[in-house]
mmCIF file of C-alpha atoms in Angstrom:
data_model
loop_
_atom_site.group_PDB
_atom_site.id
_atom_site.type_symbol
_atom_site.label_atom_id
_atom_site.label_comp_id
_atom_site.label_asym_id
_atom_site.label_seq_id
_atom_site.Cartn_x
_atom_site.Cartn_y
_atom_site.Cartn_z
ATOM 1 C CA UNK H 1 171.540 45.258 -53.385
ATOM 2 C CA UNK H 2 168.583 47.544 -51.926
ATOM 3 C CA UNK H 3 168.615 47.911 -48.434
ATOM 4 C CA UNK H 4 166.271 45.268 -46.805
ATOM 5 C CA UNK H 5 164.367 47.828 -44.516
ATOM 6 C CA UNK H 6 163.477 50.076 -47.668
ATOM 7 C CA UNK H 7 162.231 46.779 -49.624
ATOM 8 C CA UNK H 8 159.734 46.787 -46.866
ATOM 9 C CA UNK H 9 158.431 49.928 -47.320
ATOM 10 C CA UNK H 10 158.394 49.874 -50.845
ATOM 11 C CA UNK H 11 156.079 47.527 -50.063
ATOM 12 C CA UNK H 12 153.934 47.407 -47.351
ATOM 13 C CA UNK H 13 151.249 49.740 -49.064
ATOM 14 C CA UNK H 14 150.188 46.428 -50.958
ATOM 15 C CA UNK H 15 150.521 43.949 -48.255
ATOM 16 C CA UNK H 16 147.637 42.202 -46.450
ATOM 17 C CA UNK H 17 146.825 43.723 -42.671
ATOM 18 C CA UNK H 18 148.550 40.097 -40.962
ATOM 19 C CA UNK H 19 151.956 41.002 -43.009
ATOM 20 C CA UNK H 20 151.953 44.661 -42.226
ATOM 21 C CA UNK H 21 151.869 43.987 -38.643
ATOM 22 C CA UNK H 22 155.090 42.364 -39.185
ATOM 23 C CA UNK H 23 156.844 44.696 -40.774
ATOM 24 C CA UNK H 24 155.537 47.574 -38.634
ATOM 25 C CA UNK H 25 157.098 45.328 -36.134
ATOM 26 C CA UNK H 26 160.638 44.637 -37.808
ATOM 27 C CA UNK H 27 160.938 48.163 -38.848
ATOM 28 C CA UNK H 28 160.527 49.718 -34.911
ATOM 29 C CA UNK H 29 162.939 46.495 -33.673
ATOM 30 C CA UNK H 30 165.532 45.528 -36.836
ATOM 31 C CA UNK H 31 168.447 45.443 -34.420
ATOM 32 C CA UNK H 32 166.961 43.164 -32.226
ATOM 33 C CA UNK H 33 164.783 41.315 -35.536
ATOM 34 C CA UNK H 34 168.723 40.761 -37.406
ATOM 35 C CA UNK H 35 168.909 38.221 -34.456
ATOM 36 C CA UNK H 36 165.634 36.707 -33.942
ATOM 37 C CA UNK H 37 164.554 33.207 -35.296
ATOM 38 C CA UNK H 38 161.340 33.283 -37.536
ATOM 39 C CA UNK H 39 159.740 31.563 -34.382
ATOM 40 C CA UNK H 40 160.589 34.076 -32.311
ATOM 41 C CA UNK H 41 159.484 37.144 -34.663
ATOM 42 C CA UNK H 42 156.365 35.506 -34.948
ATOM 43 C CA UNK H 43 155.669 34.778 -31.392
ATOM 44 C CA UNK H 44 156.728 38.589 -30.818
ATOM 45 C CA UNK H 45 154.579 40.010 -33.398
ATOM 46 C CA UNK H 46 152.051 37.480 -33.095
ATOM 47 C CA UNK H 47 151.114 36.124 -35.785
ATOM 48 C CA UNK H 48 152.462 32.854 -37.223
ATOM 49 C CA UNK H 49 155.757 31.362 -39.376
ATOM 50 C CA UNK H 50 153.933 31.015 -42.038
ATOM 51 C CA UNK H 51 152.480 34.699 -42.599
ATOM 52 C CA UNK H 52 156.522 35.821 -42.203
ATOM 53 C CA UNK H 53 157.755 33.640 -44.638
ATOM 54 C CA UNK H 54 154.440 35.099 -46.839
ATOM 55 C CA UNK H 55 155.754 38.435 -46.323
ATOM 56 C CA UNK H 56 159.173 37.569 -47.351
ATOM 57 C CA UNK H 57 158.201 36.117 -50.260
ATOM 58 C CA UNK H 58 155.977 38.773 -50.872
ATOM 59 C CA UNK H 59 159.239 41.488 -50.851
ATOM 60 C CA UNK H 60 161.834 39.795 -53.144
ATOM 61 C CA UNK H 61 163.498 37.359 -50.795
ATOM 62 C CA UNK H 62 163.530 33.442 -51.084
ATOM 63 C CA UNK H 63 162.822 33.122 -46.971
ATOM 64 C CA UNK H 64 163.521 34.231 -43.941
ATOM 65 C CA UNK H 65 166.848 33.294 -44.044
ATOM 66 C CA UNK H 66 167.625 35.314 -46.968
ATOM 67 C CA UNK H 67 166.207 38.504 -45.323
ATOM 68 C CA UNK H 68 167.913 38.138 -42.174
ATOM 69 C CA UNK H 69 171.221 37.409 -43.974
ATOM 70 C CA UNK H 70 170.862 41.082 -45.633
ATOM 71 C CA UNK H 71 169.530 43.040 -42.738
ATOM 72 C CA UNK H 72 172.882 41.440 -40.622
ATOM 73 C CA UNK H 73 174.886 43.180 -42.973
ATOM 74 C CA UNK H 74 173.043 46.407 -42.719
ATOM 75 C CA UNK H 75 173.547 46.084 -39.014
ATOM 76 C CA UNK H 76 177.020 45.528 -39.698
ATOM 77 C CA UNK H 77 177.625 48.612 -41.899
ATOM 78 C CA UNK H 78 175.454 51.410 -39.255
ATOM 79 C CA UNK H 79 177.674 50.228 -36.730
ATOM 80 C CA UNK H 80 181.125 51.159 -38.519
ATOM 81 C CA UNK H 81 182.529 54.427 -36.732
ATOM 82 C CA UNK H 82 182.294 55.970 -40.552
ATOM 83 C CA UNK H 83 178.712 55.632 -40.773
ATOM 84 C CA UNK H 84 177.693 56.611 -37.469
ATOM 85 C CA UNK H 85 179.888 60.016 -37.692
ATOM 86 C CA UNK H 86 178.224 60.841 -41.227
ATOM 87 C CA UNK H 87 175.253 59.993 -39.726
ATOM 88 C CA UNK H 88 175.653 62.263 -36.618
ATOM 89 C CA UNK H 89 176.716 64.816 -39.438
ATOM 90 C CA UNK H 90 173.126 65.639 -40.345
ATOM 91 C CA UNK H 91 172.017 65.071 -37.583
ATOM 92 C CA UNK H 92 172.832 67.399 -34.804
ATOM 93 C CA UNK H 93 174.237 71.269 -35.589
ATOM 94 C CA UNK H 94 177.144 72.810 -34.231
ATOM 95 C CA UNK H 95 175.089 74.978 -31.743
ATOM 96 C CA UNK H 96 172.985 71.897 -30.371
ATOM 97 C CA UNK H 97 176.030 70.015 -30.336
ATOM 98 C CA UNK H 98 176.397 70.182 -25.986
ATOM 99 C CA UNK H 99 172.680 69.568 -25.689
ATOM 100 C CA UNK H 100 172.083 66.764 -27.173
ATOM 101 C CA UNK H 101 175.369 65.284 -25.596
ATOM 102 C CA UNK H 102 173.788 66.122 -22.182
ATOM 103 C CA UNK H 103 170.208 64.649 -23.171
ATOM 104 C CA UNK H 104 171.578 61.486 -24.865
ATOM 105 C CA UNK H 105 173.864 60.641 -22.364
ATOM 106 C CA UNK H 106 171.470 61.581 -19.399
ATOM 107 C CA UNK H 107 168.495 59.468 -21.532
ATOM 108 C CA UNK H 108 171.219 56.400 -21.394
ATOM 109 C CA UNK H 109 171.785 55.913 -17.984
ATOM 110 C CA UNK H 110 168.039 56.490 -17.468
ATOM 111 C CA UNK H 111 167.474 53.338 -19.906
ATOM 112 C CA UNK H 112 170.228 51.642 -18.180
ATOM 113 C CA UNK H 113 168.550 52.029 -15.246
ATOM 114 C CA UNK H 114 165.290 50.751 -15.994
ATOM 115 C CA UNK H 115 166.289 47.670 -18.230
ATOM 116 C CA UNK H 116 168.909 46.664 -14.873
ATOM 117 C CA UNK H 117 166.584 47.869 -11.858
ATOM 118 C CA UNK H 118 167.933 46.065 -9.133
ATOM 119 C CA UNK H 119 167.442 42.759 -10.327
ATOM 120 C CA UNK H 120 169.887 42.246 -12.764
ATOM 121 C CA UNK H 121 172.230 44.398 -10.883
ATOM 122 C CA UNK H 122 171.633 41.850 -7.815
ATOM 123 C CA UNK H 123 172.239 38.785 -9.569
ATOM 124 C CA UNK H 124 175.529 40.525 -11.319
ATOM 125 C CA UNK H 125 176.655 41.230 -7.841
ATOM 126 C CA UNK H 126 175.899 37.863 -5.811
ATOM 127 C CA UNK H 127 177.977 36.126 -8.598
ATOM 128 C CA UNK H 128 181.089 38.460 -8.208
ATOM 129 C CA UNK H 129 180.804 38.236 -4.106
ATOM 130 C CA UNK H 130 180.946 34.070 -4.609
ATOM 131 C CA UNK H 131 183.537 34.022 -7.011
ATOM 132 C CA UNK H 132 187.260 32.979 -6.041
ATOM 133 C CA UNK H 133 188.843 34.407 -9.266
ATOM 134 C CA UNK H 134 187.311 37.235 -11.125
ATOM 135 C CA UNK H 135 188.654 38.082 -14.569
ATOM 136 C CA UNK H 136 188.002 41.097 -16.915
ATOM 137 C CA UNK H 137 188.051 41.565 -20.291
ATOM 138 C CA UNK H 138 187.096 43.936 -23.368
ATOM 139 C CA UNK H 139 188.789 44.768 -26.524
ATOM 140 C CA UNK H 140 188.678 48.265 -27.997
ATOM 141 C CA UNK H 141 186.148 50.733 -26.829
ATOM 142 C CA UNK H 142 184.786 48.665 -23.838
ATOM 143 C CA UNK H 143 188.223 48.385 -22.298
ATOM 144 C CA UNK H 144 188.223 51.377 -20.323
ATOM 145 C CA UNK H 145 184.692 49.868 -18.334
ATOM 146 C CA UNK H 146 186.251 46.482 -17.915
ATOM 147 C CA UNK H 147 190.042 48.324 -16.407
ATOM 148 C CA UNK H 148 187.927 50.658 -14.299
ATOM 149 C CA UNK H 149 186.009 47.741 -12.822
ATOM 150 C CA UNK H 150 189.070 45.019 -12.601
ATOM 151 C CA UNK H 151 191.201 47.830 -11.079
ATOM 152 C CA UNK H 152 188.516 48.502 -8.156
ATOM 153 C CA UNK H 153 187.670 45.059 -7.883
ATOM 154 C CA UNK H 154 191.351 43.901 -7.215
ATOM 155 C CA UNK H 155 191.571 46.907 -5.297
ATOM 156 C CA UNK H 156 189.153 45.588 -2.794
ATOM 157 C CA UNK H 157 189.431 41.924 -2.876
ATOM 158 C CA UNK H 158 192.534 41.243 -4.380
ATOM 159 C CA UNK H 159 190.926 38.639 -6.663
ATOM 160 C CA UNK H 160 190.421 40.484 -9.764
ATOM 161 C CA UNK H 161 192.498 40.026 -13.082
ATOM 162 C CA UNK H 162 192.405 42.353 -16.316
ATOM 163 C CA UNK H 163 193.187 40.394 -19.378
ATOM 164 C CA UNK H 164 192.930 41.437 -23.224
ATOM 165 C CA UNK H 165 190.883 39.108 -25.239
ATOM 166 C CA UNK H 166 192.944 40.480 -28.218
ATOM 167 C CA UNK H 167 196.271 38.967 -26.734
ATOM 168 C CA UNK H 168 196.432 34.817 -27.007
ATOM 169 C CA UNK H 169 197.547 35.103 -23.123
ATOM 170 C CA UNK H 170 193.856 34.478 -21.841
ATOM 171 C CA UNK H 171 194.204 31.114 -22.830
ATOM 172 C CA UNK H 172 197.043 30.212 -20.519
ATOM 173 C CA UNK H 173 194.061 31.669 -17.789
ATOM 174 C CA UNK H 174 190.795 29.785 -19.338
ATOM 175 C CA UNK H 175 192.139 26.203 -18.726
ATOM 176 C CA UNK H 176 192.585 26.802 -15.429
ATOM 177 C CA UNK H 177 188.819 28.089 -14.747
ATOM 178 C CA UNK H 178 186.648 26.429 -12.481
ATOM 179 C CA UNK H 179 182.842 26.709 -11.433
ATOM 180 C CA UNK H 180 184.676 29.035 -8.461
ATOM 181 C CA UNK H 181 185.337 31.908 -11.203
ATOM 182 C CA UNK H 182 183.660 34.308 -13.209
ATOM 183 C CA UNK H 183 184.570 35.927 -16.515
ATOM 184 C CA UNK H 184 183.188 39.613 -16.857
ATOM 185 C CA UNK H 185 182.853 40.524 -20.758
ATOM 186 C CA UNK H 186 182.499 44.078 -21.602
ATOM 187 C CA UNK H 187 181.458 44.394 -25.111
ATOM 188 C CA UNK H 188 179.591 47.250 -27.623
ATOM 189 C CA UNK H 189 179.122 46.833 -31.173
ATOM 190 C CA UNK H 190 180.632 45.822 -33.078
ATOM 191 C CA UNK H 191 181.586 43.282 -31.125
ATOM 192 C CA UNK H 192 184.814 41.365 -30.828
ATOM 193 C CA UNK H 193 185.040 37.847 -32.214
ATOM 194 C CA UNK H 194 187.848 36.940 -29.561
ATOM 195 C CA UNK H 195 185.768 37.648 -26.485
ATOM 196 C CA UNK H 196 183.008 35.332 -27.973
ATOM 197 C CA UNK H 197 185.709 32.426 -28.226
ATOM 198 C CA UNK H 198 186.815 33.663 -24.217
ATOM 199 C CA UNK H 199 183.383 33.137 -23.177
ATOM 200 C CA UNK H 200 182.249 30.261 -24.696
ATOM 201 C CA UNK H 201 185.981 28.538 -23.620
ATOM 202 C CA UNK H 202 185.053 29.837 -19.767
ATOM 203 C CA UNK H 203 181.778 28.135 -19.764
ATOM 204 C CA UNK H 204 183.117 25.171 -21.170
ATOM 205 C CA UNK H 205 184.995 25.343 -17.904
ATOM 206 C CA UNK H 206 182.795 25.798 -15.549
ATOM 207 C CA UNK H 207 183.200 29.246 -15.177
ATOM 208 C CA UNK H 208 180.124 32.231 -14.822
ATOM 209 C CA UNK H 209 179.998 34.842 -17.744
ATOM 210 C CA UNK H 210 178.782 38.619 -16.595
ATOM 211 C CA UNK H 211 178.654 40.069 -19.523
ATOM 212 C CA UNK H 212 178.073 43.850 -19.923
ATOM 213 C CA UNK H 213 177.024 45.212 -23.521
ATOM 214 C CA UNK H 214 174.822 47.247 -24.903
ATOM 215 C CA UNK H 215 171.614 45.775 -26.874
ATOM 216 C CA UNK H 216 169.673 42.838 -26.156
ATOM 217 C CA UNK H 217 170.707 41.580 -29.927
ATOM 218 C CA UNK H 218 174.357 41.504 -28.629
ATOM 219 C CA UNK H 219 175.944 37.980 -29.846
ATOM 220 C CA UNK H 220 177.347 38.070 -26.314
ATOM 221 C CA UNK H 221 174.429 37.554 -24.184
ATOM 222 C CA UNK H 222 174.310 33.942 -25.480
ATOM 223 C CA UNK H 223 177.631 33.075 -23.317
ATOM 224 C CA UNK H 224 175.825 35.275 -20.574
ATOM 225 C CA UNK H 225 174.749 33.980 -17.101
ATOM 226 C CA UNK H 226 174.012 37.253 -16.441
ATOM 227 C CA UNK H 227 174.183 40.305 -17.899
ATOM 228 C CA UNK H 228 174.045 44.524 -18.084
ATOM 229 C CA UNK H 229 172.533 46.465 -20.708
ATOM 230 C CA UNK H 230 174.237 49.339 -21.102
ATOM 231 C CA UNK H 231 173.128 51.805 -23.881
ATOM 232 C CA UNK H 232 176.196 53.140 -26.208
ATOM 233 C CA UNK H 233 174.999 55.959 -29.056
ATOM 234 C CA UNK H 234 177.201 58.921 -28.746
ATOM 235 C CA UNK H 235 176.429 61.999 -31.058
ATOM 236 C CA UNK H 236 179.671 60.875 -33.161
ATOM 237 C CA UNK H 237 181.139 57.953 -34.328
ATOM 238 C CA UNK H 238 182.225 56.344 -30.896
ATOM 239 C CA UNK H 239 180.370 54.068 -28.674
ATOM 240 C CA UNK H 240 179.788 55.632 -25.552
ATOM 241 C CA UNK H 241 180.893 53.964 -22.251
ATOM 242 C CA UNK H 242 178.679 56.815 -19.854
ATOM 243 C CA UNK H 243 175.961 54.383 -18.740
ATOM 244 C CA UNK H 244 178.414 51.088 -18.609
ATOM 245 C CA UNK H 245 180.692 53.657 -16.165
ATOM 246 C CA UNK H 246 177.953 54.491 -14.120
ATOM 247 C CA UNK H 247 176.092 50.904 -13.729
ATOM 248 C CA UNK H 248 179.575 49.620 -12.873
ATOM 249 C CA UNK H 249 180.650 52.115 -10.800
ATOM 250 C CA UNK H 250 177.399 51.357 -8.927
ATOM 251 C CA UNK H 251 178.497 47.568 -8.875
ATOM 252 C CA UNK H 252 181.824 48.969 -7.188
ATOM 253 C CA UNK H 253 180.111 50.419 -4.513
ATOM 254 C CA UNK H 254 177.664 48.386 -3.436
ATOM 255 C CA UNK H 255 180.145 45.592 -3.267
ATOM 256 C CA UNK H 256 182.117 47.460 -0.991
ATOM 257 C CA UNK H 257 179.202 48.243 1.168
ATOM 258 C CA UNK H 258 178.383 45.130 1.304
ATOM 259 C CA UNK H 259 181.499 42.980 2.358
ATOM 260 C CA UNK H 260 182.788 46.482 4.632
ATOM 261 C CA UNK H 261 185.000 44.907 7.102
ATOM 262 C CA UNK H 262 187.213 43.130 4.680
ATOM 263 C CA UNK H 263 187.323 45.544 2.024
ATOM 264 C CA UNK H 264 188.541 48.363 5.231
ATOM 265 C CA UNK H 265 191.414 45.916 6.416
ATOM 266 C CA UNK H 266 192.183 45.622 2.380
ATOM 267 C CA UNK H 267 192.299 48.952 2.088
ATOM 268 C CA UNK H 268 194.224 50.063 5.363
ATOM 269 C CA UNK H 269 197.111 47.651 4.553
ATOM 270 C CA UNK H 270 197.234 48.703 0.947
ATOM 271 C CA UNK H 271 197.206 51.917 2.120
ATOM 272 C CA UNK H 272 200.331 51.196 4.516
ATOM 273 C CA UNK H 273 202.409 50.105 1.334
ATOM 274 C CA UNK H 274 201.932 53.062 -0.175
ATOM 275 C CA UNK H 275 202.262 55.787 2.554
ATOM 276 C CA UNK H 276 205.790 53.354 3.150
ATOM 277 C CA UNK H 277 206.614 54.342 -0.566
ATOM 278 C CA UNK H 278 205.975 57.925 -0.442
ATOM 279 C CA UNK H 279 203.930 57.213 -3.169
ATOM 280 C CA UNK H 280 200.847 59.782 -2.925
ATOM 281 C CA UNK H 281 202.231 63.598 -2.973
ATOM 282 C CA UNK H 282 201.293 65.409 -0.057
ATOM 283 C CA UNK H 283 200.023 68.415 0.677
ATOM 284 C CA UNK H 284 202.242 70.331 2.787
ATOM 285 C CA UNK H 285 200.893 72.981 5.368
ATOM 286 C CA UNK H 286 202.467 76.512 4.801
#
């Protein structure tokens, strides 16, 4: 079956102005459009219901339905690690290979930082200093992010639990969740069925869902009480965890700025236990 997006331009030459608005507007915003009802891509484009479901009939497709069905699975298939990499393949040469690494990554944590501003960072952080419990969670690529951050967190506090959505052991966890706790959900396409069944089970409970991902069309950010967008293209096949690292390292430190004189006592006696175990290697003076 011909890919949706190319139906549209095969077509838009012979459309009427109203229904080339739209697909001007699907075609700059599919990943966010393969999650939008028809209400809401009419109310972003707007125009009304009936001119999209015009335009789909106008393309080939029996509704709106039918379209969004097809350009899900186009979403689907960009974000395997295969296509991305043969993607990236024609896109970049060896020689600009560095460069573009530097600008991507450096053009991420710029968006990151505009899209969070302080706001969203804020309201991520006054729901972590309430909490009684805090636990982590990721599967596959976002599972550095969410180790880094329960490892600090724990660190700190002593609060903070890591577990693996991908492992039934969560569940023995989630029953015991109250309106006191907070799930953190670190996610990046394609995203993990199990950590949408981890959320949804901690809300049921009572529980706050943080989740940190990396587009506004992220299935996760319906479980979310708050969230972090965190952009993910790498110039490969991998999604990139630079501007999730550096918004949560950010989280990190402001919350141990912020609650200073428990996190020091935390840290001296942790500290103690260690120096007790000989466990750091010093440096010895010659």
């Amino acid at each position: 079956m011909k890919n949706p997006l190319d139906r549209l331009k095969e077509n838009i030459s012979s459309l009427p102005r109203s229904q080339k608005l739209v697909v001007d507007f699907i075609l700059s915003h599919y990943n966010d459009v393969g999650f939008m009802t028809v209400e809401e891509l009419s109310k972003k484009v707007g125009t009304s219901t009936t001119t999209v479901m015009r335009l789909m009939s106008s393309v080939g497709f029996s509704g709106y339905s039918e379209f969004q069905k097809n350009l899900q699975l186009l979403l689907k298939e960009e974000s395997t690690p295969h296509t991305r990499l043969e993607k990236n393949l024609t896109t970049f040469s060896q020689n600009e290979r560095w460069l573009n690494h530097y600008d991507l990554q450096l053009a991420q944590i710029q968006q990151a930082n505009q899209i969070n501003m302080e706001t969203n960072l804020s309201q991520v952080e006054s729901i972590i200093k309430k909490a009684t419990n805090v636990f982590c969670t990721s599967v596959r690529s976002g599972l550095p992010v969410a180790q880094y951050l329960a490892h600090n967190l724990n660190r700190m506090f002593g609060n903070t639990k890591l577990t693996l959505a991908d492992s039934s052991d969560w569940v023995d966890d989630v029953i015991s969740f109250s309106k006191e706790d907070v799930l953190i959900v670190v996610s990046f396409a394609r995203y993990g069925a199990r950590l949408m069944h981890y959320a949804d089970q901690a809300r049921k409970n009572g529980a706050s869902v943080v989740v940190i991902t990396d587009k506004f069309s992220s299935p996760l950010l319906a479980y979310a009480d708050a969230h972090l967008i965190c952009p993910a293209e790498s110039i490969s096949s991998h999604n990139s965890v630079v501007s999730s690292f550096f918004l949560v390292d950010y989280l990190i430190s402001a919350l141990a700025l912020s609650d200073s004189e428990r996190v020091k006592q935390r840290l001296s006696e942790v500290n103690n236990v260690l120096t007790s175990m000989n466990y750091h290697i010093e440096k010895k003076n010659n």
